[in-house]
XYZ file of C-alpha atoms in Angstrom:
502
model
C 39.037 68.798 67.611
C 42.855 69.387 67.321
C 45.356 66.822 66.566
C 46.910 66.052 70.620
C 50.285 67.129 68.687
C 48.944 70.027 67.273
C 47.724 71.244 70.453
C 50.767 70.324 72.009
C 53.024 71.995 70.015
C 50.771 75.431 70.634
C 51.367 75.151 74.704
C 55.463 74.010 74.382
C 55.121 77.827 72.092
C 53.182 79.455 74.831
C 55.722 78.331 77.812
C 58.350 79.712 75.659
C 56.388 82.658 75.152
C 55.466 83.718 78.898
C 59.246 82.981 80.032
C 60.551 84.711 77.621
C 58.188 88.141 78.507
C 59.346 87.522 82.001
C 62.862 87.678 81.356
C 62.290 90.659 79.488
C 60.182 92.233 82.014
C 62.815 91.539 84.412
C 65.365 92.833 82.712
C 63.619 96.388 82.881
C 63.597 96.117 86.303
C 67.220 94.989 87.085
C 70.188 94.825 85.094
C 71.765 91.367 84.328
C 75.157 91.257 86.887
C 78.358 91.904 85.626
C 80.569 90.023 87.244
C 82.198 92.574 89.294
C 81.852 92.737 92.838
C 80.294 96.287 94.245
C 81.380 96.199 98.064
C 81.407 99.902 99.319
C 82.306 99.927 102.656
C 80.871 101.347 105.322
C 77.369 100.547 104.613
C 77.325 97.896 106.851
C 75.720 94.328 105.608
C 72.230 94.691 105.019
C 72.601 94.687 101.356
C 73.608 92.152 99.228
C 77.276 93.513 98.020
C 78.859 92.937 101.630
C 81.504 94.760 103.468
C 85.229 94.581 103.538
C 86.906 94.146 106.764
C 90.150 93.868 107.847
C 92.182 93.325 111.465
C 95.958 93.841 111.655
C 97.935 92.743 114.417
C 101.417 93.912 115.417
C 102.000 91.046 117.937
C 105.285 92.198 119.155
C 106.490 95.237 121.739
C 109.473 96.522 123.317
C 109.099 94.516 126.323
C 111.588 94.741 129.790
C 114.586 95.645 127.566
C 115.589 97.745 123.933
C 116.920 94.337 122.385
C 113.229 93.234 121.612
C 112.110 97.024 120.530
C 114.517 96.093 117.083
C 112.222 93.251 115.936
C 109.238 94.809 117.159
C 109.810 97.884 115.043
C 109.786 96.450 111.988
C 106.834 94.205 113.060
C 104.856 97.739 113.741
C 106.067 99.123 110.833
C 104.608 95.951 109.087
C 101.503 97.009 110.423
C 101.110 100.477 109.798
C 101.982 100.110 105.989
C 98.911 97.679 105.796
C 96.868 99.736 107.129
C 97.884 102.745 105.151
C 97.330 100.226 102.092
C 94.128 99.878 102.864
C 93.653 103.300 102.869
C 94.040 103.869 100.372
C 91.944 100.898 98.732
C 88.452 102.610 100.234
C 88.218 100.871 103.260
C 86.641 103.205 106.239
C 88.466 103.222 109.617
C 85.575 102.046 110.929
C 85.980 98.908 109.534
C 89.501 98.382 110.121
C 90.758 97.480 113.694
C 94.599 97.909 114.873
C 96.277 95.775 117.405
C 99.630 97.408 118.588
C 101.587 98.015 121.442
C 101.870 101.042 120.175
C 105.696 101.609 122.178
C 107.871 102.434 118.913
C 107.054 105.678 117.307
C 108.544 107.845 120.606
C 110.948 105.281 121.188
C 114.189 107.189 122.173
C 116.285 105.001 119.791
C 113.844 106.201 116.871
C 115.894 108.528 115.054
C 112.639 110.484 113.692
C 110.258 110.856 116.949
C 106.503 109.956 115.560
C 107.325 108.746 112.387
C 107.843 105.077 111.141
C 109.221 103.921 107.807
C 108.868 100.515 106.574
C 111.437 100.831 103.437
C 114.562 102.879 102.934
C 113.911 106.165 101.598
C 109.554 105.187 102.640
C 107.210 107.463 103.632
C 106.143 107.670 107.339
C 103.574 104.713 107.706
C 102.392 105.695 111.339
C 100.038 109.023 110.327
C 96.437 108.722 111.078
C 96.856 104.652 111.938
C 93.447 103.630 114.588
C 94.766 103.155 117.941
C 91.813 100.599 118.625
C 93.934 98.423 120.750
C 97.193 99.224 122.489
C 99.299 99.062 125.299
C 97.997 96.294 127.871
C 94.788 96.458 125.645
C 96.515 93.941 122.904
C 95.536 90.673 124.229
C 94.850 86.997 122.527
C 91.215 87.259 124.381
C 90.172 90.820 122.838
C 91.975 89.706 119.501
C 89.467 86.762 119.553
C 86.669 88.889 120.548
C 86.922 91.533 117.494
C 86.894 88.579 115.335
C 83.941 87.355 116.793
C 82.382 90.342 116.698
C 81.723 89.674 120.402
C 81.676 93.901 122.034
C 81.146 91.824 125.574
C 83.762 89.964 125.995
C 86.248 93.511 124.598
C 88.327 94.656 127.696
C 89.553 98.500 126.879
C 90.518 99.654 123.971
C 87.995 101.107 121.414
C 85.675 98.460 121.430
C 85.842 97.882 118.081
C 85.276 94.588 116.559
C 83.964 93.377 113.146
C 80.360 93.064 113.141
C 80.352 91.418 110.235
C 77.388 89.435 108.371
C 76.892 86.968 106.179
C 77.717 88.750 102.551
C 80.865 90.486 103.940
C 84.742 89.228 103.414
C 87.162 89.699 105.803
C 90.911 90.193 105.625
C 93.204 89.240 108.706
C 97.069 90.493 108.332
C 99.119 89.286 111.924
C 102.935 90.196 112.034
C 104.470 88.603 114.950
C 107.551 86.038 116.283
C 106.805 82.621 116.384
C 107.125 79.159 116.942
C 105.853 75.861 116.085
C 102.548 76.248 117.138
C 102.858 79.880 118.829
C 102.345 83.124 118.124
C 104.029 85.439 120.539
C 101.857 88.677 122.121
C 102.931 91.826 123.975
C 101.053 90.602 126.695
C 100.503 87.048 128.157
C 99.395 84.536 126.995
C 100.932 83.692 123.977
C 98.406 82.496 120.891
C 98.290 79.007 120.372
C 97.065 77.097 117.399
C 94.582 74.696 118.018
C 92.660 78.186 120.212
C 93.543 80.515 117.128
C 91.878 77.818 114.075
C 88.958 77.110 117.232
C 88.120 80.927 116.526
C 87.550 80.245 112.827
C 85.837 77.814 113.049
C 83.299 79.426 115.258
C 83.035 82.580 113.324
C 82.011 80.028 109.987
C 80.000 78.347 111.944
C 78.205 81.786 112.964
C 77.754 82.309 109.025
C 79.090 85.876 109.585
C 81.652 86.440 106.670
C 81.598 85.108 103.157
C 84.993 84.546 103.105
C 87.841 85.132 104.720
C 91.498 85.159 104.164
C 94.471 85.627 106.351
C 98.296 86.735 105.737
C 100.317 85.634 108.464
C 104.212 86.486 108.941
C 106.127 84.712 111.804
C 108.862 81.694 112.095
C 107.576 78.776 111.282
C 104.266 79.841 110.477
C 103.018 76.818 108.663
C 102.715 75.295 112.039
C 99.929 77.194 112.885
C 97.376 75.742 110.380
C 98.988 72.886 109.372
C 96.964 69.393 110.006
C 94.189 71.976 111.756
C 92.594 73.572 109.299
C 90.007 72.215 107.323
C 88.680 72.498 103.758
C 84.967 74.176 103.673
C 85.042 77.395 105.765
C 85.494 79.454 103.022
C 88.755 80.719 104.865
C 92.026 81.325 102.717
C 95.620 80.988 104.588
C 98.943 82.089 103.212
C 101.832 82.202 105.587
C 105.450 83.670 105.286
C 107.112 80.242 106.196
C 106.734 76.592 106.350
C 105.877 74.512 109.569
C 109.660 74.292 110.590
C 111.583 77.332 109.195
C 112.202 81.101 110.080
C 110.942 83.704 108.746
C 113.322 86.318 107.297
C 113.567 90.426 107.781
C 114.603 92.614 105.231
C 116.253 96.293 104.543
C 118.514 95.627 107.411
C 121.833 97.317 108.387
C 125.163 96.270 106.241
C 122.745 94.479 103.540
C 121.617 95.918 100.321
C 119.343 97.702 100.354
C 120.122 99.130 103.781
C 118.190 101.209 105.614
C 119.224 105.266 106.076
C 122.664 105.059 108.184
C 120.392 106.713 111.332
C 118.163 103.828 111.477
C 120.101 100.594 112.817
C 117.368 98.114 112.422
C 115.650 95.951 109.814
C 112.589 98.309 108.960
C 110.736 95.289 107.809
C 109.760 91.849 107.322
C 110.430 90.017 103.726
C 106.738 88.430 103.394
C 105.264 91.615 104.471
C 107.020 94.122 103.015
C 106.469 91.382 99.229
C 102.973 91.616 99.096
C 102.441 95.122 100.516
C 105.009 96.303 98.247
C 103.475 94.431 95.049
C 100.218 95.426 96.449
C 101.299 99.497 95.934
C 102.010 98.785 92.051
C 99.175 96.433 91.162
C 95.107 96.646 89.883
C 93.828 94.982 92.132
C 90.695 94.426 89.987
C 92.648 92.184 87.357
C 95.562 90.769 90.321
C 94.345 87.739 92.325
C 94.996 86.200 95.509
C 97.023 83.211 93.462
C 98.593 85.992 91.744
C 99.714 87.873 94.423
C 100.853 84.342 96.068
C 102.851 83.425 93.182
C 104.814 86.639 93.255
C 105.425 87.000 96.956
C 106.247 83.335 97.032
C 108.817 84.084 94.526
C 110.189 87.344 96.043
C 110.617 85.658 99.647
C 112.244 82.249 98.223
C 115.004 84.661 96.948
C 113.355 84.129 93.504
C 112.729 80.032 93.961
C 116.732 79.807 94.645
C 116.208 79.599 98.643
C 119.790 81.409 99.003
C 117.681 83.065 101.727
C 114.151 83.291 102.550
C 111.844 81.001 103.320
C 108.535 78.794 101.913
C 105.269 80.997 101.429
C 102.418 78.272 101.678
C 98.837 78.166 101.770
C 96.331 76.318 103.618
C 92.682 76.116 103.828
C 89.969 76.753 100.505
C 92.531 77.147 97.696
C 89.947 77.689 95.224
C 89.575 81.282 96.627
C 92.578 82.134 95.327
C 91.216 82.668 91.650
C 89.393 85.662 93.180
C 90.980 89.763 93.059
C 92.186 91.400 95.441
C 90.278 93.995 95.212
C 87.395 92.001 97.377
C 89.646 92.197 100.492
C 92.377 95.068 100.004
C 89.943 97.210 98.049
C 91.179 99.684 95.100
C 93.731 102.339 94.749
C 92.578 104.292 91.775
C 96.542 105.155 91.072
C 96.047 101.766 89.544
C 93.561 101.661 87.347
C 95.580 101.669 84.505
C 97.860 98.874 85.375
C 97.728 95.516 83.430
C 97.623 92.050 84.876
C 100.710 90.985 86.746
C 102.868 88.432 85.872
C 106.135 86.539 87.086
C 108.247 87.454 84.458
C 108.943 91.120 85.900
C 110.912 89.490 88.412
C 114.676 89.582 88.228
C 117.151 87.664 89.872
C 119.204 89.250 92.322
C 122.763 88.576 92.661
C 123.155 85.773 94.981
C 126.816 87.343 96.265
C 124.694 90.439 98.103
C 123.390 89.541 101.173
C 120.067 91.019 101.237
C 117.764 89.192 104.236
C 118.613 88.027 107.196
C 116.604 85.023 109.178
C 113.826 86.735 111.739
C 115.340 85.025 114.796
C 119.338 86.686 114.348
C 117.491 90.491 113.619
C 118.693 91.567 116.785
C 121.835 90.583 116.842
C 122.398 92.380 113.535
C 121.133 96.057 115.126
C 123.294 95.066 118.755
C 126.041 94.349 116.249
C 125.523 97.473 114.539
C 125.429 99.540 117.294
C 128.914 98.461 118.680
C 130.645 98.862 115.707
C 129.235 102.130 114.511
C 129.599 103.220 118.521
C 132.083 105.605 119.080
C 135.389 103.857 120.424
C 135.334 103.841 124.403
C 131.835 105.666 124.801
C 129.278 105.300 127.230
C 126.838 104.146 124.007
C 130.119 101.754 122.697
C 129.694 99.993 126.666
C 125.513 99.553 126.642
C 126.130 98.216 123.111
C 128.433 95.717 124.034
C 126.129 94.964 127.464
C 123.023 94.509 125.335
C 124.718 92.171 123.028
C 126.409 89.713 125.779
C 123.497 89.744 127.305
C 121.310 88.481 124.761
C 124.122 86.031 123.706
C 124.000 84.800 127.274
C 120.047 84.747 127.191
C 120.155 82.884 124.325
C 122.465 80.230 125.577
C 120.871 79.889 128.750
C 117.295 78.339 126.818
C 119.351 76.839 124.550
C 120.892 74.904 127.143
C 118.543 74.233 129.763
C 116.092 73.101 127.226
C 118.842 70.577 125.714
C 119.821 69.402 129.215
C 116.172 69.257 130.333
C 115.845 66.659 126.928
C 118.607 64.387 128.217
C 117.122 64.033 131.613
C 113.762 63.263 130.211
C 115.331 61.114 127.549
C 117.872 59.564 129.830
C 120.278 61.134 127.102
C 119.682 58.760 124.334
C 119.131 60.802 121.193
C 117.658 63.004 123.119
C 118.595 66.107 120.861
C 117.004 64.006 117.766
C 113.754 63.544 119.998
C 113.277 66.924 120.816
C 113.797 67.752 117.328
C 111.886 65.644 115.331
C 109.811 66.391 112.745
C 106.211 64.482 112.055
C 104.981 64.171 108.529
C 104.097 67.167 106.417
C 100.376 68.152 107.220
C 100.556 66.676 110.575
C 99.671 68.956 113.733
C 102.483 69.496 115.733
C 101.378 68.216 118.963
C 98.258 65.683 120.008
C 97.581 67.472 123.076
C 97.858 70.625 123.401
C 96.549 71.459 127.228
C 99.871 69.434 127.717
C 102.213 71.879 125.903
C 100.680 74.782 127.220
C 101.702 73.184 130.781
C 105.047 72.186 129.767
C 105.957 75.657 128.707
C 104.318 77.176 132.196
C 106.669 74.423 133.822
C 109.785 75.521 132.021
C 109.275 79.414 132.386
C 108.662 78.486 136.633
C 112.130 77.219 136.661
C 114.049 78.340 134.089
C 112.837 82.076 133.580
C 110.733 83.246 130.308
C 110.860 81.585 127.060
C 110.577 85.278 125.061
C 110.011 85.192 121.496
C 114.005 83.754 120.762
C 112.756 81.247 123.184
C 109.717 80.135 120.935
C 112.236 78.572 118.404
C 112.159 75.219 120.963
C 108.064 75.134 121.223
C 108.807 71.809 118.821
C 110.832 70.391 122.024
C 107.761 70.860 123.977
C 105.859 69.128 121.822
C 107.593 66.196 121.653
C 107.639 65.633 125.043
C 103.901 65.544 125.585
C 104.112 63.471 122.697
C 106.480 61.205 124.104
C 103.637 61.030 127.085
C 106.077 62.625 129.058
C 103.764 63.569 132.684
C 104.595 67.278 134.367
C 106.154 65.656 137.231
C 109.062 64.150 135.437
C 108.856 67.954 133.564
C 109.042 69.961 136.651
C 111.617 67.635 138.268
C 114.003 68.351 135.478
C 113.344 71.775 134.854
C 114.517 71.984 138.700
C 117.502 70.142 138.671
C 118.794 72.015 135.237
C 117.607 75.197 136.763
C 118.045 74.882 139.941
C 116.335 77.518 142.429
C 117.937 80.276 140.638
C 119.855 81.067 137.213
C 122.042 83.535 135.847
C 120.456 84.845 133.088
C 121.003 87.943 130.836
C 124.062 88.994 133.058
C 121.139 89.462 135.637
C 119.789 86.892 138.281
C 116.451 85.172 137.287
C 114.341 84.094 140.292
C 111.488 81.896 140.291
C 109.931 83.615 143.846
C 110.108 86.933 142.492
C 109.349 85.882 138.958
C 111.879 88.752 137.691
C 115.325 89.962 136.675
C 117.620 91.387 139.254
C 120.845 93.400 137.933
């Protein structure tokens, strides 16, 4: 007989052996991976590379009146350039899906009928854009459905939505005015927060995405995922502001760069138009998401010096960020040659030339425009200077009533400090939000529509549910500030009729 070591020694050989012929055998069959992703898209999710997807949302519209069509035009134009981006980067139209009111390109203010630039001197960004979702079709409930994936609940449009599965990443770019925990839509109701992060969490809970990331421009931004988001969905978040600041447009009249002299709007947005713009130049094989976050972070912070701009932040599973960007923008082979990005192309600008201006003041820069540029004692000279008092006056009137509203509430102690105030960094904004949602119905009964300028005192909302303010004591002092009617955009607001009256 063998030594028990001996024979030992022989089977340890013999494991080693029989794993090593399967390795070797298995290695005939299928080549060892890479590293590199292989997503082509359009071949839905049955394999094991996954699909890309990507919805883009244009939140904003001309509305009742032109002085809203200036912010929503660069909003659009936002759009349009990411989805001519992605274009480019291989993704099929069939997996991209377009939100917009769609009110802009034929706008008889556009200077160039059907086109829509996004830069000075840009190319038209509007060609061959899906209309999946337009007109009265843009809607926080068919938003929410095409993220779902949920063709059911879809009312009009297309019908699209991303029927995503489990290997597939997803890529969600929304351009809109906003407020602390709002998003504004062309058609009502608004987005709120704790409904908006509800949505994600369903669709990870569904186990229909790998991962998904989201780029979100709007005034105070932050707001929207901060304290509600959670770690462990696999969902990425970078927004173009903080939780209390405005967002900022760029390539606006009488800065540098301005747009041609024919256009007298911003053409764009400064988070958007940084990452689409570093997008265009990069490999997006070798750039990743921290990358790319680094840079646009950078570019919108006015190069870290905050002269102007605002705080890009992130929220949600940071560690996605070591990934490329190639998994949710795909690849524009224009790029293949380009070598990994770094901060130290960035120059500062000089800090005398105004270049941005906040989101919130973008139409008063084109009504401002317009008058001066207007012909002296012309018909377009009057509407000008009509358009501009009245959004003065429309501003002062919220402004106002939702100040004098505060002291009634607060009995006029600090009351301006109350409706303010700010909680902690990383707390939600409000604790109840059925409660703001009422308070803002309440206030719009009285007082006439918040509108996206409006949006800025969402925080003054807040605080009174969180007060524990009830809406009786809210409607009784919307009332008395309002009264039963109010004088409003040199027009009459009426609560009965719920409409403006020259």
């Amino acid at each position: 007989m063998q030594p028990l070591a001996s024979m030992a020694t022989r089977r340890g050989l013999l494991l080693v052996l029989v794993v090593a012929l399967c390795e070797v055998s298995a290695l005939g069959r299928t080549p060892l991976w890479d590293g590199n992703i292989m997503m082509p898209t359009g071949e839905g999710h049955k394999g094991e590379e996954g699909t890309r997807w990507a919805i883009l949302i244009a939140g904003s519209a001309g509305y009742w009146n032109y002085r809203h069509q200036v912010q929503a035009e660069s909003i659009i134009a936002d759009v349009c350039h990411a989805y001519q981006i992605l274009k480019r980067g291989g993704l099929k139209d069939e997996n991209i899906i377009v939100f917009m009111h769609d009110d802009i390109a034929y706008h008889p203010e556009n200077p160039y009928p059907g086109t829509i630039i996004n830069k000075p001197d840009g190319p038209d960004v509007y060609q061959g854009v899906p209309k999946d979702y337009t007109g009265s079709d843009v809607t926080v409930s068919n938003l929410y459905a095409a993220i779902l994936g949920d063709k059911s609940a879809i009312e009009g449009g297309t019908g699209k939505v991303v029927d995503s599965g489990p290997n597939d990443h997803i890529f969600i770019y929304y351009s809109d005015h906003g407020g602390p925990g709002v998003l504004g839509m062309p058609n009502p109701p608004n987005l709120y927060a704790d409904d908006f992060v509800g949505i994600l969490k369903k669709k990870a809970a569904a186990g229909t995405f790998k991962e998904l990331v989201i780029y979100l421009e709007a005034c105070e931004s932050g707001s929207i995922f901060e304290g509600l988001l959670p770690e462990g969905l696999n969902i990425y978040v970078t927004t173009a502001s903080n939780a209390v600041e405005s967002s900022w447009g760029t390539y606006c009249p009488g800065m540098y760069p301005s747009p041609p002299s024919e256009y007298g709007t911003c053409l764009g947005d400064l988070y958007s138009v940084a990452w689409m713009e570093d997008t265009e130049k990069e490999n997006l094989k070798k750039e990743t998401l921290e990358d790319q976050y680094l840079i646009v972070k950078s570019r919108t912070s006015n190069h870290n010096t905050y002269r102007s701009g605002s705080h890009v932040m992130q929220y949600g599973d940071l560690k996605i960020d070591v990934e490329e960007l190639e998994r949710y923008l795909g690849f524009d082979p224009a790029n293949e040659n380009v070598t990994k990005p770094g901060l130290s192309e960035l120059s500062p600008v000089n800090s005398d030339i105004v270049t941005h201006v906040p989101q919130r003041e973008a139409d008063l820069v084109h009504l401002k425009h317009k008058f001066y540029n207007a012909k002296k004692g012309s018909l377009r000279e009057a509407n000008a200077a009509s358009e501009l008092a009245k959004t003065i006056l429309h501003r002062r009137h919220l402004d106002d009533s939702v100040r004098l509203i505060g002291e009634l509430l607060f009995a006029g102690e600090d009351a301006l400090q109350k409706l303010g105030a700010v909680r902690p960094a990383g707390s939600v904004v409000v604790d109840d939000w059925a409660c703001l949602k009422n308070m803002v119905r309440i206030f719009e009964a009285s007082c006439g529509p918040l509108t996206q300028y409006g949006m800025k005192h969402m925080r003054a909302f807040a605080n009174i549910c969180n007060a524990g303010i009830n809406s009786s004591r809210m409607s009784l002092a919307s009332l008395e500030v309002c009264k039963i009617s109010t004088s409003v955009d040199l027009g009459i607001w009426s609560p009965v009729t719920s409409g403006f009256s020259a």
